[in-house]
Each structure stands twice: as structure tokens, then as C-alpha cells.
Short mmCIF file of C-alpha atoms and ligand atoms in Angstrom, two decimals:
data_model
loop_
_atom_site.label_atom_id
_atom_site.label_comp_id
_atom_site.label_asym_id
_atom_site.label_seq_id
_atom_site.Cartn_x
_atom_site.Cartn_y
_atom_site.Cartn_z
CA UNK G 1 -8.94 40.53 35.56
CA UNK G 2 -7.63 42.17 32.82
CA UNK G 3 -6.74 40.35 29.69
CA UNK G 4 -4.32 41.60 26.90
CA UNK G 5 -5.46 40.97 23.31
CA UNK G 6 -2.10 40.47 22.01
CA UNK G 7 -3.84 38.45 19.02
CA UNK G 8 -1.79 35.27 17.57
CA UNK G 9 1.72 34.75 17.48
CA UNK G 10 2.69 34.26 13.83
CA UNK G 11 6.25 31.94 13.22
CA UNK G 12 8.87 33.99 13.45
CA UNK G 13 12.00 33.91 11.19
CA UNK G 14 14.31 32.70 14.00
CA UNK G 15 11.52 30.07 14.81
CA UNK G 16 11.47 28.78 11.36
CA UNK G 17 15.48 28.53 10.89
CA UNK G 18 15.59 26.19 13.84
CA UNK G 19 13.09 23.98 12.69
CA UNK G 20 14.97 23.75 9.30
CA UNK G 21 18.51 23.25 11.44
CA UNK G 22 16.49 20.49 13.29
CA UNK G 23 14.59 18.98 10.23
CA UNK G 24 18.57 19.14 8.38
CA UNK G 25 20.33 17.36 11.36
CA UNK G 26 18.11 14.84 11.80
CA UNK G 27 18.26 13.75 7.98
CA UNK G 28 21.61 14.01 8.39
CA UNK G 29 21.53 16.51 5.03
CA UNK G 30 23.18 19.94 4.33
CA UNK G 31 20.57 20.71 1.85
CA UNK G 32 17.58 22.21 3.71
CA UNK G 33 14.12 20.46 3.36
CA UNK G 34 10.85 21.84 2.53
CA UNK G 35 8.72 22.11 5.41
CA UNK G 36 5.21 21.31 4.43
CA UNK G 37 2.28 22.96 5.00
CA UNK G 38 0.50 19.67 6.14
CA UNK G 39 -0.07 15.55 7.05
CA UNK G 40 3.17 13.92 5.27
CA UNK G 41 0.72 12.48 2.86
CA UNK G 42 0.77 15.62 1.08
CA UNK G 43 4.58 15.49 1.14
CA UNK G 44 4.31 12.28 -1.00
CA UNK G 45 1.32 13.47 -3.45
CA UNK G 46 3.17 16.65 -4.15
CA UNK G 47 6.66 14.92 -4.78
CA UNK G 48 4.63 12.37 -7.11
CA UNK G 49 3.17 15.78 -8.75
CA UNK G 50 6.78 17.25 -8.95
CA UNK G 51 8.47 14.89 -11.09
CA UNK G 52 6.08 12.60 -12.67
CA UNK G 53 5.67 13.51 -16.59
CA UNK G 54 5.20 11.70 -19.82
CA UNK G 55 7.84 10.02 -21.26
CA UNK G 56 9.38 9.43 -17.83
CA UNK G 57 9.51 5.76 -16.53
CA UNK G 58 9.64 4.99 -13.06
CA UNK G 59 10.10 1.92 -11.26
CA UNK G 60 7.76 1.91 -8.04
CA UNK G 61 8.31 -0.65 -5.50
CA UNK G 62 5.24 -1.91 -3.60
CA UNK G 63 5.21 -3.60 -0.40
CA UNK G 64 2.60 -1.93 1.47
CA UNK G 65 -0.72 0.22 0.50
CA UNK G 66 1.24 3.24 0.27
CA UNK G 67 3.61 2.36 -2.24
CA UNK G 68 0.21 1.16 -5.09
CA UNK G 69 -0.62 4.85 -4.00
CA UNK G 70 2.37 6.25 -4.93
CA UNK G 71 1.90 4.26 -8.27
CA UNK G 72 -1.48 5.57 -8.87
CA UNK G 73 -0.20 9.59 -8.02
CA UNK G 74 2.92 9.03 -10.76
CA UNK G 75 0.63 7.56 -13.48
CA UNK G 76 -1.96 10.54 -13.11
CA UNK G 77 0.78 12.91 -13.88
CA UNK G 78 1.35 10.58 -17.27
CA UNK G 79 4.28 8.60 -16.35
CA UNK G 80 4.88 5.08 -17.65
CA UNK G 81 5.18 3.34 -14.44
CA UNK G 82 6.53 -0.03 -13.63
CA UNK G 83 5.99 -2.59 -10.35
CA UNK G 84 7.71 -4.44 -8.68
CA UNK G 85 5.28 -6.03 -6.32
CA UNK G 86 5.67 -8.61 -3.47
CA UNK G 87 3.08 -9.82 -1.29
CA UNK G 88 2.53 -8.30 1.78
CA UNK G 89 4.22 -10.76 4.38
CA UNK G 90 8.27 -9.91 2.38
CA UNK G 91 10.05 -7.20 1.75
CA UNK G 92 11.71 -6.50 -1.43
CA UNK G 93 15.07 -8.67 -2.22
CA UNK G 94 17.52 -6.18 -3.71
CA UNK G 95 18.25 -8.27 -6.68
CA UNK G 96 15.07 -8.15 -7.70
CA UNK G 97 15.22 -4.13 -7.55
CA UNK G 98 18.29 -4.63 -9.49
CA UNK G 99 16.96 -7.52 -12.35
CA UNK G 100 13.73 -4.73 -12.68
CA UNK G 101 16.35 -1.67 -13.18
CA UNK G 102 18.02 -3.77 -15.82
CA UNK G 103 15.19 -5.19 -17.79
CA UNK G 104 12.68 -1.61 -17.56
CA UNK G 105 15.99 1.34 -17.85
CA UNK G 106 13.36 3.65 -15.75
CA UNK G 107 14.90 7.17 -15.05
CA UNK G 108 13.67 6.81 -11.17
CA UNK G 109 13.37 4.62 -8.42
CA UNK G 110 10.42 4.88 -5.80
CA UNK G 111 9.68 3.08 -2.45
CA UNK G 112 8.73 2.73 1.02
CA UNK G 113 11.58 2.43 3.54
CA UNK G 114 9.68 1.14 6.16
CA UNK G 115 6.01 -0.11 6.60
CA UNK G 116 3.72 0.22 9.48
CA UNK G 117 1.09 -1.74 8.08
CA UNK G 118 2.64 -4.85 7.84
CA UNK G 119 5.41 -4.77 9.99
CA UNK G 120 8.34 -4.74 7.42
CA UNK G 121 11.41 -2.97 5.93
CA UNK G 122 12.88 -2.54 3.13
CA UNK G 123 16.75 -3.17 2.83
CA UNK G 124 17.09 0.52 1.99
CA UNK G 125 20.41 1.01 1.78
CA UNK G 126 21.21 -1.79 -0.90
CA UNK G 127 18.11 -0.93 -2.60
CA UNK G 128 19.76 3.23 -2.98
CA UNK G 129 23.40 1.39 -3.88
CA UNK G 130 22.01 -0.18 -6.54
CA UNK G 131 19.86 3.03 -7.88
CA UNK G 132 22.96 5.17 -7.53
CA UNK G 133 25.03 2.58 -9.33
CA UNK G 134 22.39 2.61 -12.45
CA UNK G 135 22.33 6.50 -11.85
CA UNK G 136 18.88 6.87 -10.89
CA UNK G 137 16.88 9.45 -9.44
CA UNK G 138 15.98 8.11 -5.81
CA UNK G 139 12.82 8.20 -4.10
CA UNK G 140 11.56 7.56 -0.61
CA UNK G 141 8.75 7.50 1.46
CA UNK G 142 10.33 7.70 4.94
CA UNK G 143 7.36 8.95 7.06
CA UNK G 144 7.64 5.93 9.31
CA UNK G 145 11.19 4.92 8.37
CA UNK G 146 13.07 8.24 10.39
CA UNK G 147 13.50 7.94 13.98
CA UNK G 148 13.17 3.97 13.87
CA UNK G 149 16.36 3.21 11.62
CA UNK G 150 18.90 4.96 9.79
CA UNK G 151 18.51 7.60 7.32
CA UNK G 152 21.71 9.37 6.25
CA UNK G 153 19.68 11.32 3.33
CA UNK G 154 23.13 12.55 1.62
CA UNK G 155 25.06 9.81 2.54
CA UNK G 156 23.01 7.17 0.83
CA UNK G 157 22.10 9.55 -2.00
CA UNK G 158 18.39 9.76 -1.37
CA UNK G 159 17.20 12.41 -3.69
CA UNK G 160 13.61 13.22 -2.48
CA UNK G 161 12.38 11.91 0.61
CA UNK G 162 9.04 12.41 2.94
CA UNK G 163 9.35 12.42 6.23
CA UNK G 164 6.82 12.92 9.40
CA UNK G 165 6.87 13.30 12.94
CA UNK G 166 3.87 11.51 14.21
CA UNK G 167 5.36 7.87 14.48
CA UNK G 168 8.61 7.34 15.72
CA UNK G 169 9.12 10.96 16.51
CA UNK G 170 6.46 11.38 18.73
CA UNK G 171 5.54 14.44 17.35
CA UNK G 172 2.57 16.51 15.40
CA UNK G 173 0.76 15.44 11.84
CA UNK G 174 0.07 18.89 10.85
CA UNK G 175 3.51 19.52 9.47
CA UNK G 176 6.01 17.22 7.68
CA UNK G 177 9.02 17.63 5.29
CA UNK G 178 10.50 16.72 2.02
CA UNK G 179 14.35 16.45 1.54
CA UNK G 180 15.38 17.32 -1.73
CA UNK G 181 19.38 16.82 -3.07
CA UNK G 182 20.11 19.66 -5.77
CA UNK G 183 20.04 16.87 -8.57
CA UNK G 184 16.29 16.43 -7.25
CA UNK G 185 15.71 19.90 -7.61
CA UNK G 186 16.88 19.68 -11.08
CA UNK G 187 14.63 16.50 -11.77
CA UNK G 188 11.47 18.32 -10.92
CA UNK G 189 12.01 21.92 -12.36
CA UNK G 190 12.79 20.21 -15.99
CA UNK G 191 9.69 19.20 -15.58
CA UNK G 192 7.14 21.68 -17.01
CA UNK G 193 4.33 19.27 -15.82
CA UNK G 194 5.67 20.20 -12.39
CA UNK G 195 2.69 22.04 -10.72
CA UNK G 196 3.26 26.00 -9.60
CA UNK G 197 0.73 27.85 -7.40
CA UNK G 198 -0.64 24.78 -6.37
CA UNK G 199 -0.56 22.76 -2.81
CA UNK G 200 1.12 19.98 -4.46
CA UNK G 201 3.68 22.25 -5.54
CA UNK G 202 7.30 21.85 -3.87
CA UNK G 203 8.41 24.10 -6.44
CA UNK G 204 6.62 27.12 -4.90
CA UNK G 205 8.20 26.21 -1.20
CA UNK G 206 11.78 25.75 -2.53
CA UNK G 207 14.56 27.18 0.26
CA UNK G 208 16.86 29.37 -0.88
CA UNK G 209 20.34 28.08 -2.00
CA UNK G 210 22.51 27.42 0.45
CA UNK G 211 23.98 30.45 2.45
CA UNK G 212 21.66 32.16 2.04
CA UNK G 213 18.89 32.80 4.57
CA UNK G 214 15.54 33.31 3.49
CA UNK G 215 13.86 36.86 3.81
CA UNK G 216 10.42 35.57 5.37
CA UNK G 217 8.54 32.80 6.22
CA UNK G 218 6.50 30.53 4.02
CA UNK G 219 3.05 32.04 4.71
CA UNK G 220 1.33 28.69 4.72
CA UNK G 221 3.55 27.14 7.41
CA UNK G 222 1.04 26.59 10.54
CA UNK G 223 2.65 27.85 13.36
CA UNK G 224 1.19 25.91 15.86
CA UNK G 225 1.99 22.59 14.19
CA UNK G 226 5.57 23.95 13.38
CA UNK G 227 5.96 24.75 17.06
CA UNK G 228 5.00 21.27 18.45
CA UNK G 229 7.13 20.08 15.82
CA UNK G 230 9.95 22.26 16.51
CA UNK G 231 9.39 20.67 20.24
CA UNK G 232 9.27 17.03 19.49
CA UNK G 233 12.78 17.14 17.28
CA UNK G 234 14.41 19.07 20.50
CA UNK G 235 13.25 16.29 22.17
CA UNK G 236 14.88 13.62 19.91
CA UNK G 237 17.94 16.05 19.45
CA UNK G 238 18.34 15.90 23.29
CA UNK G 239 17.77 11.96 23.85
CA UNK G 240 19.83 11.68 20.98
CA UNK G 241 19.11 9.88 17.32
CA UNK G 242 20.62 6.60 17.84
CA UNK G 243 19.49 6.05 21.02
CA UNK G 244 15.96 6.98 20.01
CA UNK G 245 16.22 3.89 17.32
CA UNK G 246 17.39 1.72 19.80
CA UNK G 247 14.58 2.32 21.97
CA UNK G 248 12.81 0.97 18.97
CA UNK G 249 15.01 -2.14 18.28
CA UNK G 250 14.74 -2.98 21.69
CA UNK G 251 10.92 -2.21 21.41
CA UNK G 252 10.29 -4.51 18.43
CA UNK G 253 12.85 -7.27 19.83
CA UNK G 254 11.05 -7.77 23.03
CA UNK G 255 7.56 -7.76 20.96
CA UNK G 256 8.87 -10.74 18.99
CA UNK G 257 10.06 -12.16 22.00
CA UNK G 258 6.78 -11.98 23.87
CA UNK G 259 4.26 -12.68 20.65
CA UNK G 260 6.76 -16.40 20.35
CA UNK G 261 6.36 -17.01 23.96
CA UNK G 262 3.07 -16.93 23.53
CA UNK G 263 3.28 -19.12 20.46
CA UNK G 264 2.78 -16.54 18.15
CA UNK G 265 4.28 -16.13 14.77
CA UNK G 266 5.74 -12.91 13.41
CA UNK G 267 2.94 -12.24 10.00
CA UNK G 268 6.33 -10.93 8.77
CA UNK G 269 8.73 -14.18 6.67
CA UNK G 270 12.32 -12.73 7.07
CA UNK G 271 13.20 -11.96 10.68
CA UNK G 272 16.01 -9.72 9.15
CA UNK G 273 13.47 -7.36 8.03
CA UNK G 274 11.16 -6.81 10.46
CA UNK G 275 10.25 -3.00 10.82
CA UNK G 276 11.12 -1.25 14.42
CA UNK G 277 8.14 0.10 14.47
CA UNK G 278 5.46 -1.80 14.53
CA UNK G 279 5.43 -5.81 15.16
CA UNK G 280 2.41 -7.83 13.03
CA UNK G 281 1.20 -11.09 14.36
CA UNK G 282 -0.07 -13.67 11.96
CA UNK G 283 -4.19 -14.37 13.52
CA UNK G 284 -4.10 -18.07 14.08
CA UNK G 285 -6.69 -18.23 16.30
CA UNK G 286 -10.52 -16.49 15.98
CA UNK G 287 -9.63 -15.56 19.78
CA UNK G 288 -7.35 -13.26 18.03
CA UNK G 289 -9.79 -11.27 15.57
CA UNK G 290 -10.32 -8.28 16.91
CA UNK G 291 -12.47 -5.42 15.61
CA UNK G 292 -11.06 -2.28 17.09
CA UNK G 293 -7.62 -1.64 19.13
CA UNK G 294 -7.01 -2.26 22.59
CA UNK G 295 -4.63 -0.17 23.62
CA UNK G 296 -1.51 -0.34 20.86
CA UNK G 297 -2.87 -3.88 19.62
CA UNK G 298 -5.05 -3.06 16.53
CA UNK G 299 -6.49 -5.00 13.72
CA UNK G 300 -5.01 -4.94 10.36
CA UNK G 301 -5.60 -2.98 7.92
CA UNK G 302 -7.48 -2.55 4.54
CA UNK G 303 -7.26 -6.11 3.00
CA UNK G 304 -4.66 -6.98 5.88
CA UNK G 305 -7.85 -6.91 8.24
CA UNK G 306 -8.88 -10.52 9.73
CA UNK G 307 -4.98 -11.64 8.66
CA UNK G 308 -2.46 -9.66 11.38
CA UNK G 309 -2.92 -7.66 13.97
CA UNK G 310 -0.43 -4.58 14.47
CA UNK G 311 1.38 -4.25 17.75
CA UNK G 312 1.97 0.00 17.37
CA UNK G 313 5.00 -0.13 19.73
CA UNK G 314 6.29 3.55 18.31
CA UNK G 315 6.68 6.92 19.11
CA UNK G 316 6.50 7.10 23.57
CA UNK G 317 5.15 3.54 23.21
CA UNK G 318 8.38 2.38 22.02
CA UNK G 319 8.99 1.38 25.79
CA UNK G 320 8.94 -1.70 28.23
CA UNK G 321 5.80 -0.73 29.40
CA UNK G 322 3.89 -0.35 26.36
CA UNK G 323 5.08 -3.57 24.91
CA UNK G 324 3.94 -5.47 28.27
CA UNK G 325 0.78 -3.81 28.05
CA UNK G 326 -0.11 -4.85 24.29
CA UNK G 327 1.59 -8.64 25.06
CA UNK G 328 -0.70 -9.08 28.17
CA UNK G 329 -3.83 -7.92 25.98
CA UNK G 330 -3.08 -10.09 23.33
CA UNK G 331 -2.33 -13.38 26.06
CA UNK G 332 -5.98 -12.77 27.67
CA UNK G 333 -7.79 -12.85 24.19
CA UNK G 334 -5.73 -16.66 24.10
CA UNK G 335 -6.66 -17.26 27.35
CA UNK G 336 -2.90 -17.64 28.88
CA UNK G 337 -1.05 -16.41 31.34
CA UNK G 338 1.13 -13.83 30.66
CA UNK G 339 4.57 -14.11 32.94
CA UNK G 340 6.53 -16.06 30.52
CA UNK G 341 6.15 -13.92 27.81
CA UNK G 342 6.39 -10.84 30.21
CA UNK G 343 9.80 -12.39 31.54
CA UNK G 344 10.73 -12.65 27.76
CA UNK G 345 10.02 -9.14 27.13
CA UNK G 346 12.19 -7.96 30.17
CA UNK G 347 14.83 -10.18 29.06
CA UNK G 348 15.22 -8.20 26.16
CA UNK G 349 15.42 -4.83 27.74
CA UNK G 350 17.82 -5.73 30.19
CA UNK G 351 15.68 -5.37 33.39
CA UNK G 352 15.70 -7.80 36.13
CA UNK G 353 12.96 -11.08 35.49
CA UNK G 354 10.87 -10.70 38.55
CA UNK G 355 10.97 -6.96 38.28
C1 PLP K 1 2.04 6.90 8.31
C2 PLP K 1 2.62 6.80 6.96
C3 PLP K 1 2.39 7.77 6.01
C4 PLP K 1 1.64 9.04 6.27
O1 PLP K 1 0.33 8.84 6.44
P1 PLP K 1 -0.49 9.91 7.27
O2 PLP K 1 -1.84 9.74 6.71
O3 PLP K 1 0.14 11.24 7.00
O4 PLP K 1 -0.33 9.48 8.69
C5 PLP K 1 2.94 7.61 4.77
N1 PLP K 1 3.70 6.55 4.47
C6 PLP K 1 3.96 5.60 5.36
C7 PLP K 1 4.84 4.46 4.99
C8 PLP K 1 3.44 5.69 6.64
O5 PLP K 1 3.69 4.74 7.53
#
């Protein structure tokens, strides 16, 4: 057989505009994002590079490991950053957003829209009224947020955002995005501590203004990634947005529903604000400690470990099937049967009981 050597495929320009039109529709923004070379943890270090600077205060909400990360990135670039901190089983109450704006006057707002790690999220869109209504600059950390709830970027007024694919998008790791609004923009290129010819710098990927189309494409893009990427958002544009976040409402609902027929409690306090992504189970029984995941059930993590256990129902797990799955795992570690719980779940979703 004869085998052409037609070497790699790089992106192509055509390629790259439709995963910007993709990336721009689902954020629901006309400002195109900055695809990034990489996981969309580098998204959030470089946007923490990008406009943290001395003599800036920021006020960094943290319910969840990654927001005391976030922290940590804006106070290395010299900012005087201020918490507000809950514990781990609560979201944030807007007022208390609001009471911090008031008594700190930060220039910024930073937080975590939703969290996999312990099963909660944020009330984002009071938490942006009251930043735009104290005129702040808004970030978010979205990577787990998009695809499981709503995220009109200009709508709300977000003005930098990370997003990935690899939760509720079903998609790659090896490429994410940050949405930027132009007064973004202008936040992080008055900052001369904003890095240049650097990963972390989003100033170096900036998209041409819009109208115009850019010339090439971003050398550092990986094409592979950016294909499979460019893949899974044709898949979401083609089940459609809403109905993808529905799958996940109906995927955490009929969690809930199974963990309480089970006589589980949500780890989660406000029932209001549990996250669609992932459902955490307060460990009431040593039966439940578990050391590595079965299936989507996994332990918790970091200091959560020994106190929840995660339920991972996103992504193609956020489905009837998947949720049965992790609900019958966790009723044989209690020893119980499972059909009650499994009639619960079904319940939820609409399908016949003794389906
Ligand atoms: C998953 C996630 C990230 C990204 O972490 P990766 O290491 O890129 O998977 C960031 N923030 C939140 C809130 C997440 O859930």
C-alpha cells in the first residue's frame, strides 16, 4: 500500500472563524473571545495576570478552592485583595457581595459562577447587578458554570470570563476561552503590569476589533484540541443551549431525588442553589467513605475529602442513565435496595416508573 505523507494539517483560517462564531454564540457575546492555547486554568491565571496591579483592590469571592486560587494569582501581581469567604456547604448571599462593595470601594469584582467541588452556585446574576450598579469591573470563572445554566456574557455585563469545554460541554481540555467586553480590554491594557510575550498574556492573543477579520491564525492554537472543540460546540449548537441545561436540571433534580430516597442529605444548605452539575452528598455513614470513584460517584475533594462525595452527573452523564448508575452504587455501599430511589429518579425525567 502506498501511503501519502501529506504531513499535519495546521488550523486553517476558516477553521478558526467558526470556532470563534461558536465560542461568540454560545456566550451569547458580539465581542469575540480569546481562544486559549490550553486547560481553562490558564484562562484564569492569565486573566488574574492581566489586570491585577498595585494600587488596585479587588473583591474576590470564595466559595470553592478555585476562588482562594484566584486570590492567591491577584495578590502575586500586587493587588490589595479582599474576601469574602463562606464555608463550603453556602453559596454567597448577594447582600453580603453588596455590604463588602460598600465597606472595601474595590475597583473589581471576582468569583466562581458555579462549583463542581461542592455542588453549589452562585446567584450570578444578582451578584453582576449589583457590580454593575457600583460600576465595577466584573469577573468570572465560568469553566463549569456554561452549558449547565445561563450565561448571557453581554447581557449581564460580565467583563472577563473563563470558560471550558470539558464539563458540561462534553468537550476537550486542551483549549478554552476568555470573553473579554471592550471596557475589559481597557482594564487590562492600562495596566503596564499586564504581562506581553508571555503565556499568561491575553494581551498578546487579543482579536481584532470588530469587523475586522484577522489575517492568520494564532500560532499557538493546537489544532487538534481546537478541532474536537470546534466538534463538541456543533454538537451543543445542534441539541440546542437551553435544552442542553435542562438536561442538566433534570440531571441534578433526579440526583436529589434519588440521594433523599435513600435518606441522603444534599452536603449543599440552600436547595435554591444547588449547582446542575454536580450533586454532593453529606457522608453520614462510614459505609459511605469511599477512596476512589465508582463510576461518576467520587470522593471529595482536597479538605472536602471524608465530608461529601460528588455525584459528576455532567457533560454525556447528564442523563437518566448515568444518574441511576451513580444512585444504585451509592444504595449498595448502604446496603439498600435501590427501586425506590430509582422510581424517584424516573419520576423526575418523565419516564414511565416500572420502565
Ligand atoms: C473545572 C474547573 C476549572 C478548570 O480546571 P481544569 O484544571 O482546567 O479542569 C476551573 N474552575 C472551576 C470552577 C472548575 O470547575
Amino acid at each position: 500500500m502506498i501511503r501519502e505523507h501529506k504531513g499535519f494539517v495546521p488550523l486553517s483560517l476558516s477553521e478558526f472563524d467558526t470556532l470563534t462564531r461558536l465560542l461568540s454564540e454560545l456566550l451569547s457575546t458580539g465581542h469575540p473571545p480569546v481562544i486559549i492555547p490550553g486547560e481553562a486554568i490558564l484562562g484564569i491565571e492569565a486573566m488574574a495576570a492581566g489586570i491585577s496591579a498595585p494600587g488596585r483592590t479587588f473583591l474576590n469571592v470564595v466559595t470553592g478552592p478555585y476562588g482562594s486560587l484566584f486570590g492567591k494569582w491577584l495578590e502575586r501581581g500586587g493587588a490589595t485583595v479582599v474576601e469574602v469567604k463562606v464555608p463550603f456547604d453556602e453559596v454567597v448571599p448577594a447582600e453580603e457581595v453588596a455590604a463588602a462593595v460598600e465597606r472595601f470601594n474595590p475597583v473589581a469584582l471576582s468569583f466562581v459562577q458555579a462549583e463542581v467541588v461542592t455542588g453549589g452556585s452562585n446567584p450570578a446574576k444578582e451578584i453582576l447587578k449589583i457590580a454593575r450598579g457600583f460600576n465595577l469591573i466584573t469577573v468570572m470563572d465560568s469553566v463549569s458554570a456554561v452549558g449547565g445554566e445561563a450565561l448571557p456574557v453581554d447581557e449581564w455585563g460580565v467583563d472577563l470570563v473563563a470558560v471550558g469545554a470539558q464539563k458540561a460541554l462534553a468537550g476537550p481540555n486542551g483549549v478554552s476561552a476568555v470573553s473579554i467586553s471592550p471596557r475589559g480590554w481597557e482594564f487590562m491594557e492600562s495596566n503596564v503590569n499586564a504581562p506581553r510575550n508571555s503565556i499568561l498574556s491575553l494581551l498578546d492573543l487579543k482579536p481584532p476589533q470588530q469587523g475586522t477579520r484577522p489575517v492568520r491564525v494564532p500560532p499557538n492554537i493546537p489544532a487538534l484540541e481546537a478541532r474536537a472543540l470546534i466538534a463538541a460546540l456543533t454538537d451543543i449548537e445542534e441539541e440546542g443551549l437551553e435544552q442542553v441545561i435542562k438536561r442538566h436540571e433534570s440531571a441534578a433534580a433526579s440526583a436529589v431525588a434519588g440521594i433523599k430516597a435513600l435518606g441522603l442529605e444534599p452536603w449543599q444548605k440552600n436547595s435554591k442553589h444547588y449547582s446542575t452539575l454536580t450533586t454532593t452528598v453529606r457522608i453520614s455513614e462510614q459505609n459511605l467513605r469511599i477512596d476512589q470513584p465508582v463510576g461518576i460517584v467520587a470522593p471529595g475533594d482536597g479538605e472536602l475529602f471524608g465530608h461529601l462525595l460528588r455525584i459528576n452527573h455532567f457533560g454525556a452523564n447528564a442523563c437518566r442513565q448515568s444518574v441511576e448508575e451513580a444512585i444504585t452504587t451509592l444504595a449498595q455501599l448502604l446496603n439498600q435496595d435501590a427501586a425506590h430511589a430509582l422510581k424517584a429518579i424516573r419520576l423526575v425525567w418523565g419516564a414511565p416508573h416500572d420502565q
